PDB file of C-alpha atoms and ligand atoms in Angstrom:
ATOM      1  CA  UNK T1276      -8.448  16.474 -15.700  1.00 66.00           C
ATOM      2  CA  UNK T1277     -11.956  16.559 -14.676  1.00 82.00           C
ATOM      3  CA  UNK T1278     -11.296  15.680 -11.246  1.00 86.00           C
ATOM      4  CA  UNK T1279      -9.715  18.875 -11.048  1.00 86.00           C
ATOM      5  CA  UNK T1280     -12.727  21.329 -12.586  1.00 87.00           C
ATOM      6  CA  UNK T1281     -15.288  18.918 -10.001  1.00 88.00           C
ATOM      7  CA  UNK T1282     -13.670  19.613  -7.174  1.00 89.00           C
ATOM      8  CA  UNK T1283     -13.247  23.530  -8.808  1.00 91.00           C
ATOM      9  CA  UNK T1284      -9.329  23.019  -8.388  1.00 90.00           C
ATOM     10  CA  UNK T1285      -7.065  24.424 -10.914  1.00 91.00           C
ATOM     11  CA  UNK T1286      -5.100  21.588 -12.923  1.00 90.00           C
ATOM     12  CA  UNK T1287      -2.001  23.247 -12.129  1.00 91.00           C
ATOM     13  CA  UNK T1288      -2.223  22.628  -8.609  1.00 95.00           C
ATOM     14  CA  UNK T1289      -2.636  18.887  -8.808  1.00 97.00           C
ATOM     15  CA  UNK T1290       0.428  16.917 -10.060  1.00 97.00           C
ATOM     16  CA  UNK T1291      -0.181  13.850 -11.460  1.00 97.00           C
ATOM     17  CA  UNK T1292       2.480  11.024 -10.363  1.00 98.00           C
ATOM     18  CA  UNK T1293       2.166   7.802 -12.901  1.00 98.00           C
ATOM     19  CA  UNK T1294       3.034   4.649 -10.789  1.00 98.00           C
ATOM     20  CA  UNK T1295       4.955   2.792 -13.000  1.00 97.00           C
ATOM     21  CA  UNK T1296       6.159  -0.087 -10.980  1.00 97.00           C
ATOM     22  CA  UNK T1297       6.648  -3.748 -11.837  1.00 96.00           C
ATOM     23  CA  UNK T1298       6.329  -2.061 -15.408  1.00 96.00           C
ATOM     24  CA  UNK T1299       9.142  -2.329 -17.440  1.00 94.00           C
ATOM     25  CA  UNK T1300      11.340   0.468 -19.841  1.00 94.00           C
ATOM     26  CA  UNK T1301       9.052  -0.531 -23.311  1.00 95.00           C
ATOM     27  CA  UNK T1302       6.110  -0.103 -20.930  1.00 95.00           C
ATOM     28  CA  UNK T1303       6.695   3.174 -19.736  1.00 96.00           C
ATOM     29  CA  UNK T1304       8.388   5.150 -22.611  1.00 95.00           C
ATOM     30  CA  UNK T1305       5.215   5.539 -24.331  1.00 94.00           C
ATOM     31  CA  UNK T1306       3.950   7.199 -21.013  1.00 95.00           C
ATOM     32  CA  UNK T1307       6.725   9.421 -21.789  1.00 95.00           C
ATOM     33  CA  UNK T1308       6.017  10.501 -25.195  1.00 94.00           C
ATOM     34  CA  UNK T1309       2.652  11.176 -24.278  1.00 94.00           C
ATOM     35  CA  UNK T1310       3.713  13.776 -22.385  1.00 94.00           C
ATOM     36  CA  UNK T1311       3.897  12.330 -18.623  1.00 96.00           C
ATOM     37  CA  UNK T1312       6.362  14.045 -16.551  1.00 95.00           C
ATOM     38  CA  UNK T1313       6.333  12.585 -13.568  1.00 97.00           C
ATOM     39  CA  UNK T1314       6.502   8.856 -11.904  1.00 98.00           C
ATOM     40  CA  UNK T1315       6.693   7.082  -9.151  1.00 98.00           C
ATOM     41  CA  UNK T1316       7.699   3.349  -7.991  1.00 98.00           C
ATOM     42  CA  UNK T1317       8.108   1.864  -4.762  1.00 97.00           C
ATOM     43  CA  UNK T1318      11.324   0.126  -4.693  1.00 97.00           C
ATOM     44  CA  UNK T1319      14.749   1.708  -4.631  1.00 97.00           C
ATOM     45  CA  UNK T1320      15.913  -1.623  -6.294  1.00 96.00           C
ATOM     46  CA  UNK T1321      13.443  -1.869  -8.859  1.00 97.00           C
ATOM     47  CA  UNK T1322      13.620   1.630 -10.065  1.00 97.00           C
ATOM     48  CA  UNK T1323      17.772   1.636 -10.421  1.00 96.00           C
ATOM     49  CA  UNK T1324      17.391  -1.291 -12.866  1.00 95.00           C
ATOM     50  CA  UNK T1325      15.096   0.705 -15.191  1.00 96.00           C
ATOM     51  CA  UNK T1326      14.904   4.757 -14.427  1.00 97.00           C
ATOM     52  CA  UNK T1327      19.047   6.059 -14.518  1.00 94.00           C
ATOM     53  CA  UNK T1328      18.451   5.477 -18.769  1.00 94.00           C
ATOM     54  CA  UNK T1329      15.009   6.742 -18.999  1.00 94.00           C
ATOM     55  CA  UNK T1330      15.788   9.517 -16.831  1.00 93.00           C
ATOM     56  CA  UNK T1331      19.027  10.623 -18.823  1.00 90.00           C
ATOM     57  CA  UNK T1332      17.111  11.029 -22.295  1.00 85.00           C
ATOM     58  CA  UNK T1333      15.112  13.346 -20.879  1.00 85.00           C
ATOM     59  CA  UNK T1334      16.249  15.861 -18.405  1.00 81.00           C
ATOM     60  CA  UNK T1335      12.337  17.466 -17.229  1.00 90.00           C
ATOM     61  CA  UNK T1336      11.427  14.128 -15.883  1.00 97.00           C
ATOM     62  CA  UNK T1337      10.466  13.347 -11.729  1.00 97.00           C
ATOM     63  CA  UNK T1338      10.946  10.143 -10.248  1.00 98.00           C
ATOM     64  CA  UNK T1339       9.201   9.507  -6.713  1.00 98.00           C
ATOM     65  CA  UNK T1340       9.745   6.912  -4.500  1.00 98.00           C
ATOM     66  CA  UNK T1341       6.279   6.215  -2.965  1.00 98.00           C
ATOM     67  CA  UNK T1342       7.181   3.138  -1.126  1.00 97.00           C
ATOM     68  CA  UNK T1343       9.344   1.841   2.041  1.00 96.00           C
ATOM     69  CA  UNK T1344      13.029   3.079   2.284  1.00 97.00           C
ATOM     70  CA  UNK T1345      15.496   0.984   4.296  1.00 96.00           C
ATOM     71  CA  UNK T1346      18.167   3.461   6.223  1.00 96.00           C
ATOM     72  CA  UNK T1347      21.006   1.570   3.957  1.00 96.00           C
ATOM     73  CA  UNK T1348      19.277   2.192   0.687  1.00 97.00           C
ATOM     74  CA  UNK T1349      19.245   6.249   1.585  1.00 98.00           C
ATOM     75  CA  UNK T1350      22.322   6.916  -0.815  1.00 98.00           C
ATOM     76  CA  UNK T1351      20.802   5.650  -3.670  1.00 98.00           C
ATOM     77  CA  UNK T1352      17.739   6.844  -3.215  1.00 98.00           C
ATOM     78  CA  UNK T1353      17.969  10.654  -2.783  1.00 98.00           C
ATOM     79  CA  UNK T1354      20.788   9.908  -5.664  1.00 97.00           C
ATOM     80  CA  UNK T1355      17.690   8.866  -7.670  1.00 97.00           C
ATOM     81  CA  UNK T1356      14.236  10.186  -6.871  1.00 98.00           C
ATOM     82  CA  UNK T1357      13.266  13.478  -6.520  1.00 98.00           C
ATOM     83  CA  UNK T1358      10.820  13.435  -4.122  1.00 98.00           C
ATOM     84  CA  UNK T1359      10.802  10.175  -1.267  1.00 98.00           C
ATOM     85  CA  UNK T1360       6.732  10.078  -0.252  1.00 98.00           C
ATOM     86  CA  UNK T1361       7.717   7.635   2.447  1.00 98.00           C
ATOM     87  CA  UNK T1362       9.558   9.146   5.882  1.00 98.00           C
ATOM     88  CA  UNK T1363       8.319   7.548   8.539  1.00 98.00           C
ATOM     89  CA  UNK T1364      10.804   6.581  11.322  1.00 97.00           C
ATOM     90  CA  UNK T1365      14.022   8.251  13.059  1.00 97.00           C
ATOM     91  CA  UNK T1366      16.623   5.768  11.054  1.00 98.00           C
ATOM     92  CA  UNK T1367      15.195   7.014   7.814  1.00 98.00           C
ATOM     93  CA  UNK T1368      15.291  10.718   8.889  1.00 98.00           C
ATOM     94  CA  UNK T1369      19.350  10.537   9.963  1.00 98.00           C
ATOM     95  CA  UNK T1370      19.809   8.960   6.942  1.00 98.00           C
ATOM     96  CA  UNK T1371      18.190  11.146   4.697  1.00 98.00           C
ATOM     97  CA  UNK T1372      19.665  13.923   6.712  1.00 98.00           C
ATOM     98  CA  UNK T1373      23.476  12.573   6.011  1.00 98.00           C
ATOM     99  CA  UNK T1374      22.747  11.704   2.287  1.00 98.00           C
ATOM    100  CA  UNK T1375      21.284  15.621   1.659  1.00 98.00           C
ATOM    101  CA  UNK T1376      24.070  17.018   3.034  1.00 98.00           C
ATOM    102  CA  UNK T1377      26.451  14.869   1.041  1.00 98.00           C
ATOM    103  CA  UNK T1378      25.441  14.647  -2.388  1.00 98.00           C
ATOM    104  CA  UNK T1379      23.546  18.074  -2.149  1.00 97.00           C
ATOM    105  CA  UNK T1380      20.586  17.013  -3.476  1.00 97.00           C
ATOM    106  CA  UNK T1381      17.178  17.845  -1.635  1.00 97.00           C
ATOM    107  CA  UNK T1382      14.673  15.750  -3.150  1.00 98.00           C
ATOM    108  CA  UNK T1383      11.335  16.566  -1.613  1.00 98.00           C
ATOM    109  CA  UNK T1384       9.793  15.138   1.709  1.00 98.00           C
ATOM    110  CA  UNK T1385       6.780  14.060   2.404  1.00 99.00           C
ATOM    111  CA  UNK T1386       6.133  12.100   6.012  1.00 98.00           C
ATOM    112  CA  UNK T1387       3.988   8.729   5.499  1.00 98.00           C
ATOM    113  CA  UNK T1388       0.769   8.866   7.716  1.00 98.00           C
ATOM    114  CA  UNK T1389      -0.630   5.899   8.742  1.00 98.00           C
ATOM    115  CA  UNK T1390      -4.029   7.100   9.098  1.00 98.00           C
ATOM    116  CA  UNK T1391      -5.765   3.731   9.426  1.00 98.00           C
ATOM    117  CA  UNK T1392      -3.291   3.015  12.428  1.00 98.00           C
ATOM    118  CA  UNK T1393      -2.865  -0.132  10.702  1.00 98.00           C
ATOM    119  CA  UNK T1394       0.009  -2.568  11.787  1.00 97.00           C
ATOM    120  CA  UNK T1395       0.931  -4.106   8.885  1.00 96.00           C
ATOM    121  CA  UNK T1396       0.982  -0.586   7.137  1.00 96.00           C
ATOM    122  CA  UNK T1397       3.888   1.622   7.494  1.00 96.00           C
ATOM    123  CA  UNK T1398       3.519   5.027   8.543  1.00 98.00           C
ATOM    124  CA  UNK T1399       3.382   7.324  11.542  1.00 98.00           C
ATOM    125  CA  UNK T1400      -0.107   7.392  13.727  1.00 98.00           C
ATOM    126  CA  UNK T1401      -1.944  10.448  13.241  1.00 98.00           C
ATOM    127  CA  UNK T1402      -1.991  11.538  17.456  1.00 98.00           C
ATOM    128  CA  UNK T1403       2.348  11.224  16.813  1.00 98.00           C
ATOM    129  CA  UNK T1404       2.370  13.024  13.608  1.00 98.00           C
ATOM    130  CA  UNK T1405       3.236  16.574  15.142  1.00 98.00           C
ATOM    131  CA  UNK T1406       5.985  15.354  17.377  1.00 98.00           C
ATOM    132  CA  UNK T1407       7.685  13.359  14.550  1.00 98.00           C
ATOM    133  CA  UNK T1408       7.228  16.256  12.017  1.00 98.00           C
ATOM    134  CA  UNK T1409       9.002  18.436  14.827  1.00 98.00           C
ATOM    135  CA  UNK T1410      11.429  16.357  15.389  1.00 98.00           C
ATOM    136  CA  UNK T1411      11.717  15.635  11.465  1.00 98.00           C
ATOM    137  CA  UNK T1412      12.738  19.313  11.430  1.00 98.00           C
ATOM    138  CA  UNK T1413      14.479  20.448  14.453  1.00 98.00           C
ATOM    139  CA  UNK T1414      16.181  17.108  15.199  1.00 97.00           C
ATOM    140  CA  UNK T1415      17.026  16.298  11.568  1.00 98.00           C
ATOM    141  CA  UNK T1416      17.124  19.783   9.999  1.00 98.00           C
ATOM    142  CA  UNK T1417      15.102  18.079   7.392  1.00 98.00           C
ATOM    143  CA  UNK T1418      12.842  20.109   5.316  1.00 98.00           C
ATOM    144  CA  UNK T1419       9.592  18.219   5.106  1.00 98.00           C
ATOM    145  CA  UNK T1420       7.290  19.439   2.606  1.00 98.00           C
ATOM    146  CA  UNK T1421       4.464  17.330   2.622  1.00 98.00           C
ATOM    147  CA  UNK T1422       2.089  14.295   4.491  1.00 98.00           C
ATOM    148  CA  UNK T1423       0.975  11.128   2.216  1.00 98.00           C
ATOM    149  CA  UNK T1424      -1.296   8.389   3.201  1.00 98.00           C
ATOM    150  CA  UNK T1425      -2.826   5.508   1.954  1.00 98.00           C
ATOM    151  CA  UNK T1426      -6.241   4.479   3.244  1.00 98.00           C
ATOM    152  CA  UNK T1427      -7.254   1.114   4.537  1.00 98.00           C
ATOM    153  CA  UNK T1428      -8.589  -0.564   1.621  1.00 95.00           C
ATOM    154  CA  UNK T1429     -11.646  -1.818   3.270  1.00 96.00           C
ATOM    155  CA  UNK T1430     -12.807   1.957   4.216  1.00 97.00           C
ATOM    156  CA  UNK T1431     -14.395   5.057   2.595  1.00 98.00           C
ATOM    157  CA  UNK T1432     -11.183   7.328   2.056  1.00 98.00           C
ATOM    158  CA  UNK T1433     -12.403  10.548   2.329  1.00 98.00           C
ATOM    159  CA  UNK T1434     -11.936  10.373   6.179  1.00 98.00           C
ATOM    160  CA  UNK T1435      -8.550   9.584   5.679  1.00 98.00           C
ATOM    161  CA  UNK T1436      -7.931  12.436   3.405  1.00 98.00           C
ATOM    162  CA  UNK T1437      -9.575  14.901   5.717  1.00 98.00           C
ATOM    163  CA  UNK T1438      -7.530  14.073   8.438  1.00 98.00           C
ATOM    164  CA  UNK T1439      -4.367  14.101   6.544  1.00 98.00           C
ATOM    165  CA  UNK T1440      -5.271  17.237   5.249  1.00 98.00           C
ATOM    166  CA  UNK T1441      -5.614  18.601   8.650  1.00 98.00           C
ATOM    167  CA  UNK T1442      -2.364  17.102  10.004  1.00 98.00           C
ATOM    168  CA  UNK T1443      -0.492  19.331   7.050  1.00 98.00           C
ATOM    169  CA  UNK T1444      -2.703  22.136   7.829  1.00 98.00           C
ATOM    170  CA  UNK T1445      -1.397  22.505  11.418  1.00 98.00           C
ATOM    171  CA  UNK T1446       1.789  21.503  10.791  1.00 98.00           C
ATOM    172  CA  UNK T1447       2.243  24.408   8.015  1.00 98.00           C
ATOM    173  CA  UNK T1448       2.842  21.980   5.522  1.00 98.00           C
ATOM    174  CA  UNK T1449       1.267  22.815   1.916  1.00 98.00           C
ATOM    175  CA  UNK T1450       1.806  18.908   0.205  1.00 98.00           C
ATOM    176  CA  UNK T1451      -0.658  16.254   0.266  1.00 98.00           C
ATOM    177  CA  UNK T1452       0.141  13.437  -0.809  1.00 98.00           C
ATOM    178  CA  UNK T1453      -2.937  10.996  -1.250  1.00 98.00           C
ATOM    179  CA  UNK T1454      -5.487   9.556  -3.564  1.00 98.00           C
ATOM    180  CA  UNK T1455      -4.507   6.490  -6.389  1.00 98.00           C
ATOM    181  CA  UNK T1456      -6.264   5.317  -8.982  1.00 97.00           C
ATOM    182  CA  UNK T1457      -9.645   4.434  -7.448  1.00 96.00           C
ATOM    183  CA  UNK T1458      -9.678   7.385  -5.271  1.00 97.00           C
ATOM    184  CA  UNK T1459      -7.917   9.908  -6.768  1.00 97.00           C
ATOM    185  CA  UNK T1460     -11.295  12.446  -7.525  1.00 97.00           C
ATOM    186  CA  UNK T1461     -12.142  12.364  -4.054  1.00 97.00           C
ATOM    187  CA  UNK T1462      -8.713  12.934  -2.722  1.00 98.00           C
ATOM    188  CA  UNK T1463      -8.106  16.247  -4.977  1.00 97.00           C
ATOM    189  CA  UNK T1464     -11.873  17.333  -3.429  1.00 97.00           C
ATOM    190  CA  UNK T1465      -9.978  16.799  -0.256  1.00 98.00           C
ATOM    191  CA  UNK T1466      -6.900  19.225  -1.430  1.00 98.00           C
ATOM    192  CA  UNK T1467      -4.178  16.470  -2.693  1.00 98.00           C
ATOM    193  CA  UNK T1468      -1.432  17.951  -4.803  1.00 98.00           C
ATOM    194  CA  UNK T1469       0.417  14.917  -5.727  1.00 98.00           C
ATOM    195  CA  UNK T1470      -2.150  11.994  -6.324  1.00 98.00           C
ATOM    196  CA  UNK T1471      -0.680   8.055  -7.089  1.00 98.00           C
ATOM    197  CA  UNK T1472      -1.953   6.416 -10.306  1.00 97.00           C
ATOM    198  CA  UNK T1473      -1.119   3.006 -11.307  1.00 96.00           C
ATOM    199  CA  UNK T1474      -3.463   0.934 -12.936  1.00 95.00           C
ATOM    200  CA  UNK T1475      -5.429   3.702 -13.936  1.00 94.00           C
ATOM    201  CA  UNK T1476      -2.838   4.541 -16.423  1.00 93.00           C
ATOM    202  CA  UNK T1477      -0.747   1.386 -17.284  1.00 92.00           C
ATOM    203  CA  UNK T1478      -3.541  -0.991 -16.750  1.00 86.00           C
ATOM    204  CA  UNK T1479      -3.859  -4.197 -14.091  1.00 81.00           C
ATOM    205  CA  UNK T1480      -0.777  -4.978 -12.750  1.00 77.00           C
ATOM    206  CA  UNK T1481      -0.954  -9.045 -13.539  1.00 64.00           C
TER     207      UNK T1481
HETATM  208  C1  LIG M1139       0.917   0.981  -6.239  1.00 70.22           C
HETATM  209  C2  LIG M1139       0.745   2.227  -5.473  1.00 70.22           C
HETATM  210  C3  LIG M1139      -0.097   3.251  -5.948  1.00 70.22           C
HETATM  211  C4  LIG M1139      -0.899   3.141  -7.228  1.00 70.22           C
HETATM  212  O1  LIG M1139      -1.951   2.267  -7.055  1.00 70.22           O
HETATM  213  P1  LIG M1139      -3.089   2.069  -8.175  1.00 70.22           P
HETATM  214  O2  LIG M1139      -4.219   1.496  -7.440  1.00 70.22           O
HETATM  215  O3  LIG M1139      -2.500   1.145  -9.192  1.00 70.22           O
HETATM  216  O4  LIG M1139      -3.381   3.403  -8.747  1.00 70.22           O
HETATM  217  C5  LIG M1139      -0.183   4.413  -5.193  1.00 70.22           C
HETATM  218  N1  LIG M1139       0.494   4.560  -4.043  1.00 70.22           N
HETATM  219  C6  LIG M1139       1.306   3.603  -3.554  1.00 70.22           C
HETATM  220  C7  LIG M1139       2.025   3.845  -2.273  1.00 70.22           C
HETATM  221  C8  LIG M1139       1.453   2.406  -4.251  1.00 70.22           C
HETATM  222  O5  LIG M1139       2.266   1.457  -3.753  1.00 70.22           O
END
């Protein structure tokens, strides 16, 4: 990826998650076969109609849910994604925390900034990020291995990805999960591993 040799970042360290939601099964198996490994969506719902068969064909595949979890959907989601980009509130955490132990599955963690302090937008302010990662952990016993964020639409993002990148940083967490598809090259300048492509890849979603 050139984004990667700009910002003088080794491919390897960037993973490349291709949003494939409101797409359907025909739509994404393609995406497959050209070698994409990993996807994300944002609805437990929406992925469990179309990801159990996709996901049993091929066994190297990682699904990520990128967008809001409700407490009572916790089962089937860490049943189903690998990685859940979208902890942001105590509910979700004892949930998580339950489901984990259960099934023994530990898909990975990443707490949802809201560094736009937006309040339509979910996500945990930036000055309350170290507390709730703390309490994430010692509360929870969860193992949180990453921040994501998603910028305000209206501003420049590379703000946003500094201060996200900071948050981790002091926090001792080494996953950043930011940057989609019109952002993506400035969030890997900013050190994003996991970056959030939709349209970029599958086209306009109608
Ligand atoms: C839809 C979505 C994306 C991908 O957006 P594009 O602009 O299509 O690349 C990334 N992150 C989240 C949380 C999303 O909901």
């Amino acid at each position: 990826m050139r984004a990667c040799a700009d910002a003088r970042r080794e491919r390897s360290s960037v993973s490349l998650i291709a949003v494939s939601k409101t797409y359907e099964a025909d739509d994404i198996v393609p995406v497959i076969a050209a070698g994409q490994h990993q996807f994300g969506e944002n609805r437990v719902q929406e992925a469990k109609g179309k990801w159990p068969a996709l996901l049993a064909a091929r066994s190297s595949l990682m699904l990520h849910l990128i967008g809001p979890l409700q407490s009572n959907k916790a089962r089937e989601a860490v049943a189903l994604f690998d990685a859940i980009h979208s902890v942001d509130r105590p509910s979700i955490c004892e949930a998580l925390s339950k489901e984990i132990e259960k099934q023994r599955r530990k898909p990975l963690l990443f707490v949802q900034l809201n560094t736009g302090e937006e309040p339509q937008k979910a996500g945990i302010a930036p000055g309350d990020a170290d507390d709730f990662i703390r309490r994430c952990r010692d509360g929870y016993g969860l193992d949180i291995a990453g921040v994501m964020c998603i910028p305000p639409v209206e501003d420049a993002p590379a703000p946003h990805f500094a201060l996200t990148s900071k948050i981790a940083a002091r926090n001792g967490l080494k996953l950043l999960s930011m940057g989609m598809s019109a952002d993506f090259a400035i969030a890997i300048q900013f050190g994003a591993t996991h970056v959030r492509v939709g349209s970029a890849i599958f086209g306009s979603r109608g």
